[in-house]
Amino acid sequence: MEIKNKYVTIKTNINGAPKESDFEIKVENVSLIIESESEFKDVVVKNMFVSIDPYQINRMKSQSSSQGTISFATAISPGDSIDSYGVGRVLFSHRPDFKKGDLVAGLLTWGEYSIVKEGSLLNKLDPNTGFPLSYHVGVLGFSGLTAYGGFFEVCKPKPGEKVFVSAASGSIGHLVGQYAKLLGCYVVGSAGSQEKVNFLKERLGFDDAFNYKQETDLKSALKRCFPQGIDVYFDNVGGRMLEAAVANMNSFGRVAVCGVISEYTNATTRAAPEMLDIVYKRITIKGFLASDLMNVYAEFLSKTVEYLKGGKLKTIEDISRGVESIPSAFIGLFNGENMGKKIVKVADE
């Protein structure tokens, strides 16, 4: 038995800002081997929601220092399917722990179907959580874990501390700011439009926010927002914003480097923070990955579900529809078009 699978791939390596012509939609035939004693322990999943994340651009480059660090960062060759976190339903399984119809979350692909090999990330979902399935791609998935674990485990915040979040209206930033407010911190976010600034302050409860595109001097902007200095900086941007944050950090400040999106597509925007500030203020700057945070996964899930059910945490999703929309959804991340978690709905629930 065969099914046709429509999926997204790159035509060539992408070493700058991505554009539509870098991608193509391909169709392949997927064979469903029905023999019960098959040596392959594959699970065929009909994809429903897939995550769209900026880090994928580093996998699409002809070379990136990130590609040899961890399996999730390995290079993508032209023509290959592109794996990404997602939610789907089991269509066929050669594994006893999965059966047809099971809802699952794990490492799927940017396409209509995924063939998940034994050993690859795949977990059953409880269909009775009361949350939309898309939440398991965002706030209850790796984006949420990154925000929660990155803030509490890496930043080690204390109530009353002053917290700055860049790209604060993005998939991770909008959650970090809310976790910080729930802890009792003073929180300021940066974003790329007045609409996003208003959203952060009026809808999510940030104490202040600013549009970095309207600031001629980021160091002065942060000094205005933090006259008493910054204790914690959750960095999603890198570049000049990191430099400005370090210049305004208090002694023993902590910087959690989650991403450096300003540097992904422009090799000239490399951060050069004042090293004397780092030394004499004894500032800690630490990079991290979601996979480092599995030790707090149960705590993250329990707390986040509690906050969501209690109305204390809001999650924002930007959902496109159809495999064909994946390239434009991805490109939009680098143009500041999204607000909240970017997801593509591949098929109906």
Coordinates of C-alpha atoms in Angstrom, one line a residue:
M1 CA 0.0 0.0 0.0
E2 CA 1.3 3.5 -0.8
I3 CA 0.3 7.0 0.0
K4 CA 1.5 10.3 -1.6
N5 CA 3.4 12.6 0.7
K6 CA 3.8 16.3 -0.1
Y7 CA 6.7 17.9 1.8
V8 CA 8.9 20.9 1.8
T9 CA 12.6 20.9 1.0
I10 CA 15.3 23.4 0.1
K11 CA 16.6 23.7 -3.5
T12 CA 20.0 24.8 -2.4
N13 CA 21.8 25.8 0.8
I14 CA 20.7 29.1 2.2
N15 CA 23.5 31.4 3.4
G16 CA 21.6 34.6 3.8
A17 CA 18.0 35.7 4.4
P18 CA 15.6 32.9 3.1
K19 CA 13.3 33.6 0.2
E20 CA 10.5 31.7 -1.5
S21 CA 12.8 30.6 -4.4
D22 CA 15.0 28.7 -2.0
F23 CA 12.2 26.2 -1.3
E24 CA 10.2 23.7 -3.3
I25 CA 7.3 21.4 -2.6
K26 CA 8.0 17.8 -3.6
V27 CA 5.8 14.7 -3.7
E28 CA 7.0 11.2 -2.8
N29 CA 5.3 7.8 -2.5
V30 CA 5.4 6.3 1.0
S31 CA 5.1 2.6 1.2
L32 CA 3.2 1.1 4.1
I33 CA 4.7 -2.3 4.8
I34 CA 1.9 -4.4 6.3
E35 CA 3.7 -7.5 7.3
S36 CA 3.5 -7.8 11.1
E37 CA 7.0 -9.3 11.4
S38 CA 8.7 -6.4 9.5
E39 CA 12.2 -5.8 10.6
F40 CA 11.5 -2.0 10.5
K41 CA 10.0 -0.5 13.6
D42 CA 8.7 2.6 11.8
V43 CA 5.6 4.6 12.8
V44 CA 3.8 6.5 10.0
V45 CA 2.2 9.7 11.3
K46 CA -0.3 11.9 9.6
N47 CA 1.0 15.3 10.5
M48 CA -1.5 17.8 12.0
F49 CA 0.6 20.7 13.3
V50 CA 4.3 21.5 12.8
S51 CA 6.5 24.0 14.4
I52 CA 8.2 26.8 12.5
D53 CA 11.4 27.9 14.2
P54 CA 14.2 30.3 13.2
Y55 CA 17.1 28.0 14.3
Q56 CA 16.3 25.8 11.2
I57 CA 18.1 28.4 9.1
N58 CA 21.4 27.3 10.6
R59 CA 20.8 23.8 9.4
M60 CA 20.1 25.0 5.9
K61 CA 23.4 26.8 5.5
S62 CA 26.3 25.2 3.6
Q63 CA 28.3 25.5 6.8
S64 CA 27.5 26.5 10.4
S65 CA 29.4 25.8 13.6
S66 CA 26.1 24.7 15.1
Q67 CA 25.7 21.7 12.8
G68 CA 28.0 19.4 14.5
T69 CA 26.9 20.0 18.1
I70 CA 23.7 18.1 18.6
S71 CA 21.4 15.8 16.5
F72 CA 18.6 18.5 16.3
A73 CA 21.1 20.9 14.6
T74 CA 22.5 18.6 11.9
A75 CA 22.8 20.0 8.4
I76 CA 19.9 19.7 5.9
S77 CA 20.9 18.9 2.3
P78 CA 18.9 20.1 -0.7
G79 CA 16.1 17.7 -1.4
D80 CA 16.0 16.2 2.1
S81 CA 12.9 16.4 4.2
I82 CA 13.1 18.9 7.1
D83 CA 12.4 17.5 10.6
S84 CA 10.7 19.6 13.1
Y85 CA 8.7 19.2 16.3
G86 CA 5.0 18.6 15.7
V87 CA 1.8 16.8 16.5
G88 CA 0.0 14.2 14.5
R89 CA -2.0 11.0 14.5
V90 CA -0.6 7.5 14.0
L91 CA -1.6 6.1 10.6
F92 CA 0.4 2.9 10.8
S93 CA 2.7 1.3 13.3
H94 CA 5.2 -1.5 13.6
R95 CA 5.8 -0.8 17.3
P96 CA 3.6 -2.3 20.0
D97 CA 3.6 1.0 22.0
F98 CA 1.8 2.9 19.2
K99 CA -1.4 2.0 17.5
K100 CA -3.4 3.5 14.6
G101 CA -5.3 6.5 15.8
D102 CA -3.0 7.5 18.7
L103 CA -2.3 11.2 19.0
V104 CA 1.5 11.8 19.2
A105 CA 4.0 14.6 19.5
G106 CA 7.6 14.4 18.5
L107 CA 10.1 14.9 15.7
L108 CA 8.0 15.0 12.6
T109 CA 8.7 16.7 9.2
W110 CA 7.5 19.7 7.2
G111 CA 5.1 17.6 5.2
E112 CA 1.8 15.8 5.2
Y113 CA 3.2 12.5 6.6
S114 CA 6.2 11.5 8.7
I115 CA 8.0 8.2 9.0
V116 CA 9.4 8.1 12.5
K117 CA 12.2 5.6 13.0
E118 CA 12.7 3.6 16.2
G119 CA 14.7 5.7 18.6
S120 CA 13.4 9.0 17.3
L121 CA 11.5 11.4 19.6
L122 CA 7.8 10.4 19.7
N123 CA 5.4 10.4 22.6
K124 CA 1.7 9.7 23.0
L125 CA -0.5 12.7 23.9
D126 CA -3.5 12.5 26.2
P127 CA -6.5 13.5 24.1
N128 CA -8.4 14.7 27.2
T129 CA -6.1 17.6 28.4
G130 CA -8.7 20.2 27.4
F131 CA -6.2 22.2 25.4
P132 CA -6.0 22.7 21.7
L133 CA -3.6 20.3 20.0
S134 CA -1.5 23.2 18.8
Y135 CA -0.6 24.0 22.4
H136 CA 1.6 20.8 22.4
V137 CA 3.7 22.3 19.6
G138 CA 4.1 25.6 21.4
V139 CA 3.4 26.5 25.0
L140 CA 3.3 22.8 26.2
G141 CA 6.1 21.8 23.8
F142 CA 9.7 22.8 23.4
S143 CA 9.0 26.5 23.1
G144 CA 7.4 26.5 26.5
L145 CA 10.1 24.3 28.0
T146 CA 12.8 26.6 26.6
A147 CA 11.1 29.7 28.1
Y148 CA 10.4 28.1 31.5
G149 CA 13.7 26.2 31.9
G150 CA 15.8 29.0 30.3
F151 CA 14.4 31.5 32.7
F152 CA 14.3 29.6 36.0
E153 CA 17.2 27.2 35.5
V154 CA 19.7 29.4 33.5
C155 CA 18.8 32.9 34.8
K156 CA 18.2 31.9 38.4
P157 CA 15.8 34.8 39.0
K158 CA 14.7 36.2 42.3
P159 CA 11.4 38.1 43.0
G160 CA 11.8 41.8 42.5
E161 CA 14.7 41.6 40.1
K162 CA 14.7 43.6 36.9
V163 CA 14.3 41.4 33.7
F164 CA 14.8 42.4 30.1
V165 CA 13.5 40.1 27.3
S166 CA 14.4 40.7 23.6
A167 CA 12.1 39.6 20.8
A168 CA 9.5 39.6 23.6
S169 CA 6.5 39.1 21.4
G170 CA 8.0 35.9 19.8
S171 CA 7.3 32.3 20.5
I172 CA 9.6 32.1 23.6
G173 CA 9.8 35.8 24.7
H174 CA 6.1 36.3 25.3
L175 CA 6.2 33.3 27.7
V176 CA 9.4 34.3 29.5
G177 CA 8.0 37.8 30.3
Q178 CA 4.9 36.3 31.8
Y179 CA 6.8 33.7 33.9
A180 CA 8.9 36.6 35.2
K181 CA 5.9 38.6 36.1
L182 CA 4.4 35.6 37.9
L183 CA 7.6 35.4 40.0
G184 CA 7.2 39.1 40.9
C185 CA 9.9 40.6 38.7
Y186 CA 9.9 44.0 36.9
V187 CA 9.8 43.1 33.2
V188 CA 10.6 45.1 30.0
G189 CA 10.5 43.7 26.5
S190 CA 11.7 44.8 23.1
A191 CA 9.8 44.2 19.9
G192 CA 9.7 45.5 16.3
S193 CA 6.4 47.4 16.0
Q194 CA 4.2 49.6 18.1
E195 CA 1.4 47.1 17.8
K196 CA 3.7 44.5 19.5
V197 CA 4.8 46.9 22.1
N198 CA 1.1 47.7 23.0
F199 CA 0.4 44.0 23.0
L200 CA 3.1 43.3 25.5
K201 CA 2.0 46.0 27.9
E202 CA -1.8 45.8 27.5
R203 CA -2.4 42.1 27.0
L204 CA 0.6 40.3 28.7
G205 CA 1.2 42.7 31.6
F206 CA 4.8 43.7 30.8
D207 CA 5.8 46.7 32.9
D208 CA 7.3 48.4 29.9
A209 CA 8.3 47.8 26.3
F210 CA 9.9 49.6 23.4
N211 CA 10.1 49.4 19.7
Y212 CA 13.8 48.9 19.0
K213 CA 13.4 50.0 15.4
Q214 CA 12.6 53.5 16.6
E215 CA 15.6 53.8 18.9
T216 CA 18.7 55.3 17.6
D217 CA 20.7 54.3 20.7
L218 CA 19.8 51.0 22.3
K219 CA 22.1 51.6 25.3
S220 CA 20.2 54.8 26.1
A221 CA 16.8 53.1 25.5
L222 CA 17.7 50.4 28.1
K223 CA 19.0 53.0 30.5
R224 CA 15.7 54.8 30.2
C225 CA 13.7 51.6 30.9
F226 CA 16.1 50.3 33.6
P227 CA 17.4 53.4 35.5
Q228 CA 18.6 51.0 38.3
G229 CA 20.1 48.5 35.9
I230 CA 19.3 45.0 34.6
D231 CA 19.6 41.9 36.7
V232 CA 18.5 39.3 34.1
Y233 CA 18.6 39.4 30.3
F234 CA 16.9 36.7 28.3
D235 CA 18.5 37.1 24.9
N236 CA 16.7 36.0 21.7
V237 CA 18.5 38.4 19.4
G238 CA 22.3 38.8 19.9
G239 CA 24.1 41.6 18.1
R240 CA 23.7 45.2 19.2
M241 CA 21.0 44.3 21.7
L242 CA 23.3 42.1 23.6
E243 CA 25.9 44.8 23.7
A244 CA 23.4 47.3 25.0
A245 CA 22.1 44.9 27.6
V246 CA 25.6 44.1 28.9
A247 CA 26.3 47.9 29.2
N248 CA 23.3 48.2 31.5
M249 CA 23.7 45.1 33.5
N250 CA 24.1 45.2 37.3
S251 CA 26.9 43.4 39.1
F252 CA 26.3 39.6 39.1
G253 CA 23.8 40.0 36.3
R254 CA 22.9 36.9 34.3
V255 CA 22.4 36.6 30.5
A256 CA 20.6 33.5 29.1
V257 CA 21.4 33.2 25.4
C258 CA 18.5 31.4 23.8
G259 CA 19.0 32.6 20.3
V260 CA 20.7 35.2 18.2
I261 CA 18.3 35.8 15.3
S262 CA 19.9 39.1 14.3
E263 CA 23.0 37.1 13.5
Y264 CA 21.5 34.1 11.7
T265 CA 21.2 35.8 8.3
N266 CA 23.7 38.6 8.5
A267 CA 27.4 37.7 9.1
T268 CA 28.2 41.4 9.8
T269 CA 26.0 41.7 12.9
R270 CA 28.2 39.9 15.5
A271 CA 27.9 40.9 19.1
A272 CA 31.0 42.5 20.7
P273 CA 30.0 43.3 24.3
E274 CA 32.3 45.3 26.5
M275 CA 34.5 42.7 28.1
L276 CA 35.5 44.9 31.0
D277 CA 31.8 45.1 32.0
I278 CA 31.6 41.3 32.0
V279 CA 34.8 41.0 34.1
Y280 CA 34.3 43.8 36.7
K281 CA 30.5 43.4 37.0
R282 CA 31.0 39.6 37.1
I283 CA 28.3 39.0 34.6
T284 CA 27.4 35.4 33.7
I285 CA 26.6 34.8 30.0
K286 CA 25.3 31.2 29.3
G287 CA 24.0 29.6 26.1
F288 CA 21.6 26.7 26.4
L289 CA 19.4 24.3 24.4
A290 CA 15.9 22.9 25.2
S291 CA 17.5 19.4 25.5
D292 CA 19.5 20.7 28.5
L293 CA 16.3 21.3 30.4
M294 CA 14.6 17.9 30.5
N295 CA 15.3 17.6 34.2
V296 CA 12.6 20.3 34.8
Y297 CA 10.2 19.0 32.2
A298 CA 7.7 17.6 34.7
E299 CA 7.8 20.8 36.8
F300 CA 7.4 23.0 33.7
L301 CA 4.4 21.0 32.5
S302 CA 2.7 21.0 35.9
K303 CA 3.2 24.7 36.5
T304 CA 2.3 25.8 32.9
V305 CA -0.9 23.7 32.9
E306 CA -1.8 25.2 36.2
Y307 CA -1.1 28.8 35.0
L308 CA -3.1 28.2 31.7
K309 CA -6.1 26.7 33.5
G310 CA -6.0 29.5 36.0
G311 CA -5.9 32.2 33.4
K312 CA -2.5 33.5 34.7
L313 CA -0.6 32.7 31.5
K314 CA -1.7 33.6 28.0
T315 CA -0.2 31.9 24.9
I316 CA -0.3 33.5 21.5
E317 CA -0.3 31.4 18.3
D318 CA 0.2 32.5 14.7
I319 CA -1.2 29.6 12.7
S320 CA -0.9 29.2 8.9
R321 CA -2.6 26.4 7.0
G322 CA -1.3 23.8 4.5
V323 CA 2.1 22.5 3.6
E324 CA 2.4 25.1 0.8
S325 CA 2.4 27.9 3.5
I326 CA 5.4 26.6 5.3
P327 CA 8.1 28.5 3.3
S328 CA 6.4 31.8 3.7
A329 CA 5.7 31.1 7.4
F330 CA 9.4 30.4 7.9
I331 CA 10.5 33.5 5.9
G332 CA 8.2 35.7 7.9
L333 CA 10.1 34.9 11.1
F334 CA 13.1 36.9 9.8
N335 CA 10.9 39.8 8.7
G336 CA 9.2 40.1 12.1
E337 CA 5.8 39.2 10.7
N338 CA 4.7 36.8 13.5
M339 CA 3.4 37.4 16.9
G340 CA 3.7 34.5 19.3
K341 CA 4.4 30.9 18.3
K342 CA 4.5 30.3 14.6
I343 CA 2.8 27.0 13.6
V344 CA 1.5 25.5 10.4
K345 CA -1.7 23.4 10.5
V346 CA -1.1 20.6 8.0
A347 CA -4.3 18.7 8.4
D348 CA -7.6 18.9 10.4
E349 CA -7.9 17.2 13.7

